[in-house]
mmCIF file of N, CA and C in Angstrom:
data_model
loop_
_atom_site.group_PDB
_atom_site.id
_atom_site.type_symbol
_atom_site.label_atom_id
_atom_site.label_comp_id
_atom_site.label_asym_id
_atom_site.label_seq_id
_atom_site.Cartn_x
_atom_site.Cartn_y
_atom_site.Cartn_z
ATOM 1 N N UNK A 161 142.682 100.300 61.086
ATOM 2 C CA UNK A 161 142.533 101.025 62.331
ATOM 3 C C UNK A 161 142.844 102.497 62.111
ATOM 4 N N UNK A 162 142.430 103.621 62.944
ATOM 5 C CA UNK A 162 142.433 104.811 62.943
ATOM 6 C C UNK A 162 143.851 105.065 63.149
ATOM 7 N N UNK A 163 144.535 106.228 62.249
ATOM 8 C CA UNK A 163 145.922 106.600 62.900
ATOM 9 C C UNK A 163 146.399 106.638 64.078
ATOM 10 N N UNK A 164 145.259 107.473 64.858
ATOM 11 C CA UNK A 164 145.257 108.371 66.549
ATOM 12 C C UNK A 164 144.841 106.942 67.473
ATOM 13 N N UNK A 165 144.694 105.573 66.664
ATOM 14 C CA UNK A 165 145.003 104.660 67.367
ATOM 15 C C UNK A 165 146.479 103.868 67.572
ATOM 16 N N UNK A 166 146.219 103.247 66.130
ATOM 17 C CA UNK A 166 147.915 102.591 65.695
ATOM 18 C C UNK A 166 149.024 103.669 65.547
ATOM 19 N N UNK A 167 148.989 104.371 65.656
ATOM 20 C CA UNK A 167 150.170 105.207 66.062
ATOM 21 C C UNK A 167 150.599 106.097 65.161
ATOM 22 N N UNK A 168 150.197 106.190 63.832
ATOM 23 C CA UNK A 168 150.600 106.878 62.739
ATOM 24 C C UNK A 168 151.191 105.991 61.042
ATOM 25 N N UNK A 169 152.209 106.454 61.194
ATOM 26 C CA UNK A 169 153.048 106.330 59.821
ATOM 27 C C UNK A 169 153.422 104.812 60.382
ATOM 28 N N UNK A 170 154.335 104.363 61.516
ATOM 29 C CA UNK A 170 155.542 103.403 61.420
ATOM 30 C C UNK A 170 155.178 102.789 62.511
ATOM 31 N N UNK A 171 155.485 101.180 62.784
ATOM 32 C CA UNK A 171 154.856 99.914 63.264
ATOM 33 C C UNK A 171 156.405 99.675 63.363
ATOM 34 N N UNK A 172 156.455 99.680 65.249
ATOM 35 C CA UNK A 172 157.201 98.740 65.630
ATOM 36 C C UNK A 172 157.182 97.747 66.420
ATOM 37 N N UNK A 173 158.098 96.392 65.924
ATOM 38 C CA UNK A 173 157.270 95.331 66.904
ATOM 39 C C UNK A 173 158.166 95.451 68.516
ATOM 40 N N UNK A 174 156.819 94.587 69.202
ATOM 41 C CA UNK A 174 157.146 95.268 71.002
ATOM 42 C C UNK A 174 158.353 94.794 71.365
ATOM 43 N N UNK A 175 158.899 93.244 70.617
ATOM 44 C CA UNK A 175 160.594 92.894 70.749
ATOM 45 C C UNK A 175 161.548 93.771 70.495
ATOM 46 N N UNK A 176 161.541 94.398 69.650
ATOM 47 C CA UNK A 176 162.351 94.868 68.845
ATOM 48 C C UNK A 176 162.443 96.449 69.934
ATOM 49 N N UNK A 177 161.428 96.526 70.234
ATOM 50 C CA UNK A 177 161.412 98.176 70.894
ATOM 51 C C UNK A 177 161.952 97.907 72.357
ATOM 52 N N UNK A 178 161.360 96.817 72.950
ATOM 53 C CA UNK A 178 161.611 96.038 74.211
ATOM 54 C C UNK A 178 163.388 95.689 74.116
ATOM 55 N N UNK A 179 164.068 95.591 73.583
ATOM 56 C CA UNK A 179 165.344 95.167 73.048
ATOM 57 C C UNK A 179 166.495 95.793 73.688
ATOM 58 N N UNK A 180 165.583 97.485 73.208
ATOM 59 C CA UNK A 180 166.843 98.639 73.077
ATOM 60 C C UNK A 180 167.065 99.074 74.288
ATOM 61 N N UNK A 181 166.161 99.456 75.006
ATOM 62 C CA UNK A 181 166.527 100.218 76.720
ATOM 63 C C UNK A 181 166.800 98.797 77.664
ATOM 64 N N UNK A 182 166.561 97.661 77.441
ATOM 65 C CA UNK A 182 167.080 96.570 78.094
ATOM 66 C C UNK A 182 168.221 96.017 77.742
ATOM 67 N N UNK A 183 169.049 95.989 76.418
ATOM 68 C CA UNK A 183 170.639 96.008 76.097
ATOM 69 C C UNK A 183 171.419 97.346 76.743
ATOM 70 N N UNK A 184 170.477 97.877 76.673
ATOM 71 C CA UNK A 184 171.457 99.928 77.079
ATOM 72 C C UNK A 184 171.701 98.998 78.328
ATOM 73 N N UNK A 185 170.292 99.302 79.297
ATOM 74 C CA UNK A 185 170.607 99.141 80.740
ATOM 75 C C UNK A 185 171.325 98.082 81.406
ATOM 76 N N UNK A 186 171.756 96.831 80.865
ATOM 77 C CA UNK A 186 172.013 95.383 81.241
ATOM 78 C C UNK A 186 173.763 96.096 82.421
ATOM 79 N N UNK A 187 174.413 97.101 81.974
ATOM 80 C CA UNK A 187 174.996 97.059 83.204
ATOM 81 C C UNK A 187 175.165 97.820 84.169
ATOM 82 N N UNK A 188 173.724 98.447 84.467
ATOM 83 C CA UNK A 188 173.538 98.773 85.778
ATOM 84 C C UNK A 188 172.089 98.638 86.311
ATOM 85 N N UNK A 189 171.130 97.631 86.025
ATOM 86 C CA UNK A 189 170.226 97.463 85.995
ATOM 87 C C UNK A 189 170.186 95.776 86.816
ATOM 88 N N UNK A 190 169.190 95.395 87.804
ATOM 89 C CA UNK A 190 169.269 94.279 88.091
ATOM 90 C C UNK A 190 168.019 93.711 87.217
ATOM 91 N N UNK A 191 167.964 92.782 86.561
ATOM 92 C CA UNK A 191 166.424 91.719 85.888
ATOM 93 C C UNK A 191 166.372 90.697 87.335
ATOM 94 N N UNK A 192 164.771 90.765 87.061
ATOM 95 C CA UNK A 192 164.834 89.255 88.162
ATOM 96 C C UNK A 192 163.601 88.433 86.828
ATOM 97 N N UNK A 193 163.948 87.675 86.207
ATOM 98 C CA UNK A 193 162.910 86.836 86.038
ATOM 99 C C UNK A 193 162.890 85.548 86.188
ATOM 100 N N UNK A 194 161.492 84.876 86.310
ATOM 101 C CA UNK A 194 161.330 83.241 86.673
ATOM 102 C C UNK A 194 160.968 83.339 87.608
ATOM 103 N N UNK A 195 160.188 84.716 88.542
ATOM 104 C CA UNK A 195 159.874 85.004 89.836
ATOM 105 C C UNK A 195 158.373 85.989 89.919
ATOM 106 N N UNK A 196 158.048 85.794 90.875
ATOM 107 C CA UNK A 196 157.009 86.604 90.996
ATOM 108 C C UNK A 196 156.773 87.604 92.005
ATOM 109 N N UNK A 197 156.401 88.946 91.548
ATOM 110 C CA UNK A 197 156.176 90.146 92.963
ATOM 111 C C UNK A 197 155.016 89.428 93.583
ATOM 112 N N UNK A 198 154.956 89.273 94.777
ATOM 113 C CA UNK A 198 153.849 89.790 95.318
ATOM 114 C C UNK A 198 153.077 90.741 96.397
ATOM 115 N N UNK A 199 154.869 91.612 96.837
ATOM 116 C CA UNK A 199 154.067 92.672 97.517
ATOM 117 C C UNK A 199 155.013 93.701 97.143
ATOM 118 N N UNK A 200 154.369 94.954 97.134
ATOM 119 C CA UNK A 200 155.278 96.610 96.624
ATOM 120 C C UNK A 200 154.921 97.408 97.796
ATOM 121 N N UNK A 201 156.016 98.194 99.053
ATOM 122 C CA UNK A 201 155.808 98.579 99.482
ATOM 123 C C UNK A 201 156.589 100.084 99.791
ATOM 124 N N UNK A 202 156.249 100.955 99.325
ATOM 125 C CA UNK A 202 157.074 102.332 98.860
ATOM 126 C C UNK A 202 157.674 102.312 100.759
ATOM 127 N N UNK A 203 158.980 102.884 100.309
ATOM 128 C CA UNK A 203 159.635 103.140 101.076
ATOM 129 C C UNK A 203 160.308 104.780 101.469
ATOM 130 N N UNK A 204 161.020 104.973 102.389
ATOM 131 C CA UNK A 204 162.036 106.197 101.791
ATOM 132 C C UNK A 204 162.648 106.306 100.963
ATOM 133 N N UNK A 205 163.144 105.257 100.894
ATOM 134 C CA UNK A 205 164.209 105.278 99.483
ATOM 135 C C UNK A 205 164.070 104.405 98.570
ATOM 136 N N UNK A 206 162.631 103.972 98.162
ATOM 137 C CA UNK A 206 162.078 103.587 97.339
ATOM 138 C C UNK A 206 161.232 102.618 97.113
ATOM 139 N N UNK A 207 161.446 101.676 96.509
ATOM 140 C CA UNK A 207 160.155 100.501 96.806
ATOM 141 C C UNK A 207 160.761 98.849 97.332
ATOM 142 N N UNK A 208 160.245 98.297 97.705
ATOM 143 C CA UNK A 208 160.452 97.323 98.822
ATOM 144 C C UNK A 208 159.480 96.201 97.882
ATOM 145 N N UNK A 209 160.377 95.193 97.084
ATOM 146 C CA UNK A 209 159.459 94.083 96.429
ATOM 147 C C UNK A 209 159.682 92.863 96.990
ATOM 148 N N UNK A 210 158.390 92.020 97.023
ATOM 149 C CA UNK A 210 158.062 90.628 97.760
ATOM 150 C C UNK A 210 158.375 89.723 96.810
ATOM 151 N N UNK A 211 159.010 88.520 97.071
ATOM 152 C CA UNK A 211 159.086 88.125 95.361
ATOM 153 C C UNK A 211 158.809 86.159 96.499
ATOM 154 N N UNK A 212 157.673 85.817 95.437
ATOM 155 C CA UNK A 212 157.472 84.416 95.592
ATOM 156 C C UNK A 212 158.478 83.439 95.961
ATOM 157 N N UNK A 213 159.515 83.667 95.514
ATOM 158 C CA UNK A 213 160.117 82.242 95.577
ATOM 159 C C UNK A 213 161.857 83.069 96.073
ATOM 160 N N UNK A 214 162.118 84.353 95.768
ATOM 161 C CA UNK A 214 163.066 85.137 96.096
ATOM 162 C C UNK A 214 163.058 85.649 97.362
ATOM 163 N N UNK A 215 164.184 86.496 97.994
ATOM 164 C CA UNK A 215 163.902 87.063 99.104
ATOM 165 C C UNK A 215 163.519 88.487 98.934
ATOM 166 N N UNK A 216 163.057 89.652 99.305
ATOM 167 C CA UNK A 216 162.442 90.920 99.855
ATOM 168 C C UNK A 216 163.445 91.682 99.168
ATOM 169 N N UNK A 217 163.383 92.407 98.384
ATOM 170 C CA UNK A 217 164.463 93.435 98.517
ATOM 171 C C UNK A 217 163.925 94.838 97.843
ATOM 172 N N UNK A 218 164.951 95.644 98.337
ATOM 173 C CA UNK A 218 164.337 97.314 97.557
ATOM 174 C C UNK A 218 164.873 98.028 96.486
ATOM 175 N N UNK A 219 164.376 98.415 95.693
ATOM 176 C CA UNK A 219 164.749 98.914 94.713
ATOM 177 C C UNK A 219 164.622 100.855 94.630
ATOM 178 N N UNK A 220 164.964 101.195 93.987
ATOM 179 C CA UNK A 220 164.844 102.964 93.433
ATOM 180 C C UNK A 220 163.820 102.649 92.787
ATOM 181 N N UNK A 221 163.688 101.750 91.448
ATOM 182 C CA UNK A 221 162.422 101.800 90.628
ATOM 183 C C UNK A 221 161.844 100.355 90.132
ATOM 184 N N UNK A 222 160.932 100.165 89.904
ATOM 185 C CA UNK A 222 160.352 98.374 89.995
ATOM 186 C C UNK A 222 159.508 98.700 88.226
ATOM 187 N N UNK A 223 159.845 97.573 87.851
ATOM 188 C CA UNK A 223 158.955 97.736 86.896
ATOM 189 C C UNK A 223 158.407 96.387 86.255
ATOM 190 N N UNK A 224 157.430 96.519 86.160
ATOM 191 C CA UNK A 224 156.517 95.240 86.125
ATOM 192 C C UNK A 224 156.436 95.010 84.508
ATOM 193 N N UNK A 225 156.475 93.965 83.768
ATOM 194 C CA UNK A 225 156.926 93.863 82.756
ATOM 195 C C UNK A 225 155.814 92.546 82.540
ATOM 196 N N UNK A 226 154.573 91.915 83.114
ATOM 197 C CA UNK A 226 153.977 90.657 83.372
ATOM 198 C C UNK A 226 152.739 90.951 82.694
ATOM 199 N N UNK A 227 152.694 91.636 81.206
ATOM 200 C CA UNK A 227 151.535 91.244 80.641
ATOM 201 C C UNK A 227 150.700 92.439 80.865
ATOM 202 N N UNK A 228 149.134 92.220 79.565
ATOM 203 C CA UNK A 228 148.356 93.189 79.649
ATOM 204 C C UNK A 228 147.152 92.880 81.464
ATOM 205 N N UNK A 229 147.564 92.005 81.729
ATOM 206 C CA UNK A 229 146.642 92.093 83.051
ATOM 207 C C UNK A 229 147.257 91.693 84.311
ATOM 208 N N UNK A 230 148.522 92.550 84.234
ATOM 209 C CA UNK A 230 149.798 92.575 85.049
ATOM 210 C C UNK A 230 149.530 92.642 86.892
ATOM 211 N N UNK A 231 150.101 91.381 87.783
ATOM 212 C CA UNK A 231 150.042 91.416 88.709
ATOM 213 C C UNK A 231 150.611 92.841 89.501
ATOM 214 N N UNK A 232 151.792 92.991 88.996
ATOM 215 C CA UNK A 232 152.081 94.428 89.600
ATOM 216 C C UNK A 232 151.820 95.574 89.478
ATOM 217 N N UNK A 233 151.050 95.603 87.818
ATOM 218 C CA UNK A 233 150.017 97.084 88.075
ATOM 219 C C UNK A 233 148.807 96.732 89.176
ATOM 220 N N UNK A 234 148.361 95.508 89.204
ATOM 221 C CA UNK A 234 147.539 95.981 90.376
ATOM 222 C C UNK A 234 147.766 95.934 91.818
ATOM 223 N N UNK A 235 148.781 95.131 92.068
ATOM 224 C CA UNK A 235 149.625 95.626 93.178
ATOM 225 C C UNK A 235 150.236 96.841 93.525
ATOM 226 N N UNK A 236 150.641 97.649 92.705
ATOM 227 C CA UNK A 236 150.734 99.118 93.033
ATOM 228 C C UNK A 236 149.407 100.326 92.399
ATOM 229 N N UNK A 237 148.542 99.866 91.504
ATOM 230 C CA UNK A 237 147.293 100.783 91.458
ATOM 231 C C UNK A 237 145.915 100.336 92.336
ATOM 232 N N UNK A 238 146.048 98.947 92.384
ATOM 233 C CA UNK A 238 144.567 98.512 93.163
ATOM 234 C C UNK A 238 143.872 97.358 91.335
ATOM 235 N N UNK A 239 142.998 97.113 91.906
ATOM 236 C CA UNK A 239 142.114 96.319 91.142
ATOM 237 C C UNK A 239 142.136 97.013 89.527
ATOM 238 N N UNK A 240 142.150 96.461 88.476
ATOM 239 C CA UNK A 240 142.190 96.743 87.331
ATOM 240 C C UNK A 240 140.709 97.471 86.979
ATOM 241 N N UNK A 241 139.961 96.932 87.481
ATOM 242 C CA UNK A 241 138.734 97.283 86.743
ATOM 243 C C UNK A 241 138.605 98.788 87.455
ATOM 244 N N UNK A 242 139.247 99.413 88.707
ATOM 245 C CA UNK A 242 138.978 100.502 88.868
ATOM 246 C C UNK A 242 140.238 102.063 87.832
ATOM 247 N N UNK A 243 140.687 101.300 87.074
ATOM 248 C CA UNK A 243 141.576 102.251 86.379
ATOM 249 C C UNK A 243 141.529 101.628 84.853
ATOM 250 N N UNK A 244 141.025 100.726 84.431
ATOM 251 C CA UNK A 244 141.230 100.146 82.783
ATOM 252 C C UNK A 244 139.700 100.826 82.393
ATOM 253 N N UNK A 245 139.549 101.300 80.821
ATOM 254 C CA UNK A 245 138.633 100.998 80.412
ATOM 255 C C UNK A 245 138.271 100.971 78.863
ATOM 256 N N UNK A 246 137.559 99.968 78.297
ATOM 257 C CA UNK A 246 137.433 99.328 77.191
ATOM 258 C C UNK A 246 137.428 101.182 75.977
ATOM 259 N N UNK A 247 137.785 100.706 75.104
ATOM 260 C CA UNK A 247 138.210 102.380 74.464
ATOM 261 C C UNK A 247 137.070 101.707 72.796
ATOM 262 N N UNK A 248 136.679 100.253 72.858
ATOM 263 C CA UNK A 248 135.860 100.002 71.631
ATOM 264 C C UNK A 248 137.198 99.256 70.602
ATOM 265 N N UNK A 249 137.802 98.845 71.097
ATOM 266 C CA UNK A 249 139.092 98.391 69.909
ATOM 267 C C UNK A 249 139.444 97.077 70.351
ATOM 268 N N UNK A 250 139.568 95.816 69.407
ATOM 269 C CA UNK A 250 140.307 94.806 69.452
ATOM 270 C C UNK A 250 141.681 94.187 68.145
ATOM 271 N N UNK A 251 142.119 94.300 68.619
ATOM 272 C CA UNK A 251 143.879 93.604 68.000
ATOM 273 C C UNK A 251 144.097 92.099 68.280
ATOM 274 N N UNK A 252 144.329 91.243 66.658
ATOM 275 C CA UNK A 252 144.648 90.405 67.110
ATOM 276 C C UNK A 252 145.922 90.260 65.700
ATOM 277 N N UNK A 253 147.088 89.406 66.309
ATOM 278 C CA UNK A 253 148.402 89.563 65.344
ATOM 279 C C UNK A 253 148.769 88.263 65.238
#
């Protein structure tokens, strides 16, 4: 693959990178997983998440963490196909 794709010189895997700002943050950060958003609704003081099987609550910042065809990017951008687009590249590991 092209550098100005894979990134250059150094390959890190997404665990390993995924690891570090989620050990930092673990004590002041809430995780919810085993749940699902299904509604984001910006607020004054920030965002307001629907969660399937949880109750409603608001956060300062939400971050959707559910994959390359992530329910909550399109819950807060709209439909995927109006913001994704194919760049000619496939990865498989």
């Amino acid at each position: 693959m092209p550098a100005e794709f894979a990134g250059g010189e150094i390959e890190v895997l997404h665990g390993d990178l995924a690891k570090v700002p989620y050990e930092r943050s673990l004590p002041y950060t809430e995780y919810v997983f085993g749940d699902s958003i299904t509604g984001l609704t910006e607020t004054s003081a920030g965002v307001r998440a629907d969660f399937r099987r949880g109750v409603s609550r608001e956060f300062g910042l939400v971050v959707g963490a559910d994959g390359p065809h992530s329910n909550v990017r399109r819950l807060a951008f709209g439909p995927e196909e109006d913001y994704v687009s194919h760049l000619g590249y496939y990865a498989a590991t």
